[in-house]
Amino acid sequence: LDWGAASAAISPNNQLLLIGQSGAEATLCILPTGQKVIRSGRMDHLGSVHACAFTPDEKRMILAGDRGNFEIYDLEKTGKVKQAGL
């Protein structure tokens, strides 16, 4: 990681690791292999990502930053991630 980890979450099935970074980014990795699936790029509107989590059904991920904003993402079994429409 280019910036230090500020938060981390492991999916309920122990297959995915979500890392919130102090550099206003997040990375999603496959735990058994360490492969990076997604690297978000800069999310300056969030700031440092100090909280991240998976829902118990593993259908969504949540990222929250130190600027008081959060985002929810749909997580598909194919590994695709898209911002959830609320």
Short mmCIF file of N, CA, C and O in Angstrom, two decimals, residues 12-57:
data_model
loop_
_atom_site.label_atom_id
_atom_site.label_comp_id
_atom_site.label_asym_id
_atom_site.label_seq_id
_atom_site.Cartn_x
_atom_site.Cartn_y
_atom_site.Cartn_z
N PRO A 12 -17.34 -11.86 6.17
CA PRO A 12 -17.82 -12.95 7.00
C PRO A 12 -17.36 -14.35 6.55
O PRO A 12 -17.18 -15.24 7.37
N ASN A 13 -17.11 -14.53 5.24
CA ASN A 13 -16.66 -15.85 4.78
C ASN A 13 -15.13 -15.97 4.78
O ASN A 13 -14.58 -16.95 4.28
N ASN A 14 -14.45 -14.96 5.33
CA ASN A 14 -12.99 -14.94 5.45
C ASN A 14 -12.26 -15.00 4.11
O ASN A 14 -11.12 -15.46 4.04
N GLN A 15 -12.88 -14.51 3.05
CA GLN A 15 -12.27 -14.55 1.72
C GLN A 15 -11.77 -13.19 1.24
O GLN A 15 -10.91 -13.12 0.37
N LEU A 16 -12.30 -12.10 1.80
CA LEU A 16 -11.96 -10.76 1.34
C LEU A 16 -11.44 -9.91 2.48
O LEU A 16 -11.90 -10.02 3.62
N LEU A 17 -10.50 -9.03 2.16
CA LEU A 17 -9.97 -8.07 3.12
C LEU A 17 -10.17 -6.68 2.52
O LEU A 17 -9.74 -6.41 1.40
N LEU A 18 -10.84 -5.82 3.26
CA LEU A 18 -11.08 -4.44 2.85
C LEU A 18 -10.21 -3.55 3.73
O LEU A 18 -10.28 -3.63 4.96
N ILE A 19 -9.37 -2.73 3.10
CA ILE A 19 -8.43 -1.89 3.83
C ILE A 19 -8.76 -0.43 3.53
O ILE A 19 -8.74 -0.01 2.38
N GLY A 20 -9.08 0.32 4.57
CA GLY A 20 -9.25 1.77 4.46
C GLY A 20 -7.90 2.41 4.72
O GLY A 20 -7.20 2.04 5.66
N GLN A 21 -7.55 3.37 3.89
CA GLN A 21 -6.21 3.94 3.97
C GLN A 21 -6.24 5.42 4.37
O GLN A 21 -7.18 6.13 4.04
N SER A 22 -5.20 5.84 5.05
CA SER A 22 -5.10 7.23 5.48
C SER A 22 -4.91 8.18 4.31
O SER A 22 -5.11 9.38 4.45
N GLY A 23 -4.56 7.67 3.15
CA GLY A 23 -4.40 8.48 1.95
C GLY A 23 -5.67 8.65 1.16
O GLY A 23 -5.62 8.88 -0.04
N ALA A 24 -6.84 8.54 1.81
CA ALA A 24 -8.15 8.72 1.17
C ALA A 24 -8.38 7.69 0.05
O ALA A 24 -8.89 8.01 -1.01
N GLU A 25 -7.98 6.46 0.29
CA GLU A 25 -8.19 5.37 -0.66
C GLU A 25 -8.66 4.12 0.09
O GLU A 25 -8.58 4.06 1.31
N ALA A 26 -9.10 3.14 -0.67
CA ALA A 26 -9.46 1.85 -0.12
C ALA A 26 -9.00 0.76 -1.10
O ALA A 26 -8.97 0.98 -2.31
N THR A 27 -8.65 -0.39 -0.55
CA THR A 27 -8.20 -1.52 -1.36
C THR A 27 -8.96 -2.76 -0.92
O THR A 27 -9.14 -2.99 0.27
N LEU A 28 -9.41 -3.55 -1.89
CA LEU A 28 -10.08 -4.82 -1.63
C LEU A 28 -9.18 -5.94 -2.13
O LEU A 28 -8.74 -5.91 -3.29
N CYS A 29 -8.86 -6.90 -1.26
CA CYS A 29 -7.96 -8.00 -1.59
C CYS A 29 -8.64 -9.35 -1.35
O CYS A 29 -9.50 -9.46 -0.48
N ILE A 30 -8.20 -10.33 -2.12
CA ILE A 30 -8.61 -11.72 -1.86
C ILE A 30 -7.65 -12.28 -0.83
O ILE A 30 -6.43 -12.30 -1.06
N LEU A 31 -8.16 -12.69 0.31
CA LEU A 31 -7.29 -13.12 1.41
C LEU A 31 -6.41 -14.33 1.10
O LEU A 31 -5.21 -14.27 1.36
N PRO A 32 -6.95 -15.42 0.57
CA PRO A 32 -6.08 -16.58 0.37
C PRO A 32 -4.89 -16.32 -0.55
O PRO A 32 -3.83 -16.90 -0.37
N THR A 33 -5.05 -15.42 -1.52
CA THR A 33 -3.98 -15.17 -2.50
C THR A 33 -3.25 -13.85 -2.29
O THR A 33 -2.15 -13.66 -2.79
N GLY A 34 -3.89 -12.90 -1.60
CA GLY A 34 -3.31 -11.57 -1.44
C GLY A 34 -3.50 -10.68 -2.66
O GLY A 34 -3.04 -9.55 -2.69
N GLN A 35 -4.20 -11.18 -3.66
CA GLN A 35 -4.41 -10.42 -4.90
C GLN A 35 -5.29 -9.19 -4.63
O GLN A 35 -6.32 -9.28 -3.99
N LYS A 36 -4.85 -8.03 -5.14
CA LYS A 36 -5.66 -6.82 -5.05
C LYS A 36 -6.73 -6.89 -6.13
O LYS A 36 -6.41 -7.00 -7.31
N VAL A 37 -7.98 -6.83 -5.72
CA VAL A 37 -9.09 -6.88 -6.66
C VAL A 37 -9.46 -5.48 -7.11
O VAL A 37 -9.68 -5.23 -8.29
N ILE A 38 -9.52 -4.58 -6.16
CA ILE A 38 -9.92 -3.21 -6.45
C ILE A 38 -9.08 -2.25 -5.63
O ILE A 38 -8.86 -2.46 -4.44
N ARG A 39 -8.64 -1.22 -6.28
CA ARG A 39 -8.01 -0.10 -5.59
C ARG A 39 -8.80 1.13 -6.00
O ARG A 39 -8.92 1.43 -7.18
N SER A 40 -9.35 1.83 -5.04
CA SER A 40 -10.33 2.87 -5.31
C SER A 40 -9.80 4.10 -6.02
O SER A 40 -10.54 4.76 -6.73
N GLY A 41 -8.57 4.44 -5.82
CA GLY A 41 -8.11 5.75 -6.25
C GLY A 41 -8.50 6.76 -5.19
O GLY A 41 -9.13 6.42 -4.19
N ARG A 42 -8.15 8.00 -5.39
CA ARG A 42 -8.39 9.02 -4.37
C ARG A 42 -9.87 9.26 -4.15
O ARG A 42 -10.63 9.40 -5.10
N MET A 43 -10.25 9.31 -2.90
CA MET A 43 -11.62 9.64 -2.50
C MET A 43 -11.52 10.81 -1.52
O MET A 43 -11.79 10.67 -0.32
N ASP A 44 -11.12 11.96 -2.02
CA ASP A 44 -10.88 13.11 -1.16
C ASP A 44 -12.11 13.55 -0.39
O ASP A 44 -11.99 14.11 0.69
N HIS A 45 -13.30 13.29 -0.93
CA HIS A 45 -14.53 13.66 -0.22
C HIS A 45 -14.70 12.87 1.07
O HIS A 45 -15.38 13.31 1.99
N LEU A 46 -14.07 11.68 1.17
CA LEU A 46 -14.12 10.90 2.40
C LEU A 46 -12.99 11.29 3.35
O LEU A 46 -13.14 11.25 4.56
N GLY A 47 -11.84 11.63 2.81
CA GLY A 47 -10.66 11.84 3.63
C GLY A 47 -10.09 10.48 4.01
O GLY A 47 -10.32 9.48 3.33
N SER A 48 -9.35 10.42 5.08
CA SER A 48 -8.80 9.14 5.54
C SER A 48 -9.95 8.19 5.85
O SER A 48 -10.90 8.56 6.53
N VAL A 49 -9.87 6.97 5.33
CA VAL A 49 -10.94 5.99 5.51
C VAL A 49 -10.69 5.26 6.84
O VAL A 49 -9.93 4.30 6.91
N HIS A 50 -11.33 5.78 7.89
CA HIS A 50 -11.10 5.27 9.24
C HIS A 50 -12.07 4.16 9.65
O HIS A 50 -11.94 3.61 10.74
N ALA A 51 -13.03 3.84 8.81
CA ALA A 51 -13.95 2.74 9.13
C ALA A 51 -14.35 2.05 7.84
O ALA A 51 -14.62 2.70 6.82
N CYS A 52 -14.35 0.73 7.87
CA CYS A 52 -14.82 -0.06 6.74
C CYS A 52 -15.43 -1.34 7.29
O CYS A 52 -15.04 -1.82 8.35
N ALA A 53 -16.42 -1.86 6.56
CA ALA A 53 -17.12 -3.05 7.04
C ALA A 53 -17.82 -3.74 5.88
O ALA A 53 -18.04 -3.15 4.83
N PHE A 54 -18.15 -5.00 6.10
CA PHE A 54 -19.00 -5.78 5.20
C PHE A 54 -20.32 -6.03 5.91
O PHE A 54 -20.34 -6.18 7.14
N THR A 55 -21.40 -6.10 5.15
CA THR A 55 -22.66 -6.53 5.75
C THR A 55 -22.58 -8.03 5.99
O THR A 55 -21.80 -8.73 5.31
N PRO A 56 -23.35 -8.56 6.94
CA PRO A 56 -23.28 -9.99 7.25
C PRO A 56 -23.56 -10.90 6.05
O PRO A 56 -23.00 -11.99 5.97
N ASP A 57 -24.39 -10.44 5.10
CA ASP A 57 -24.69 -11.26 3.92
C ASP A 57 -23.66 -11.07 2.81
O ASP A 57 -23.78 -11.66 1.74
#
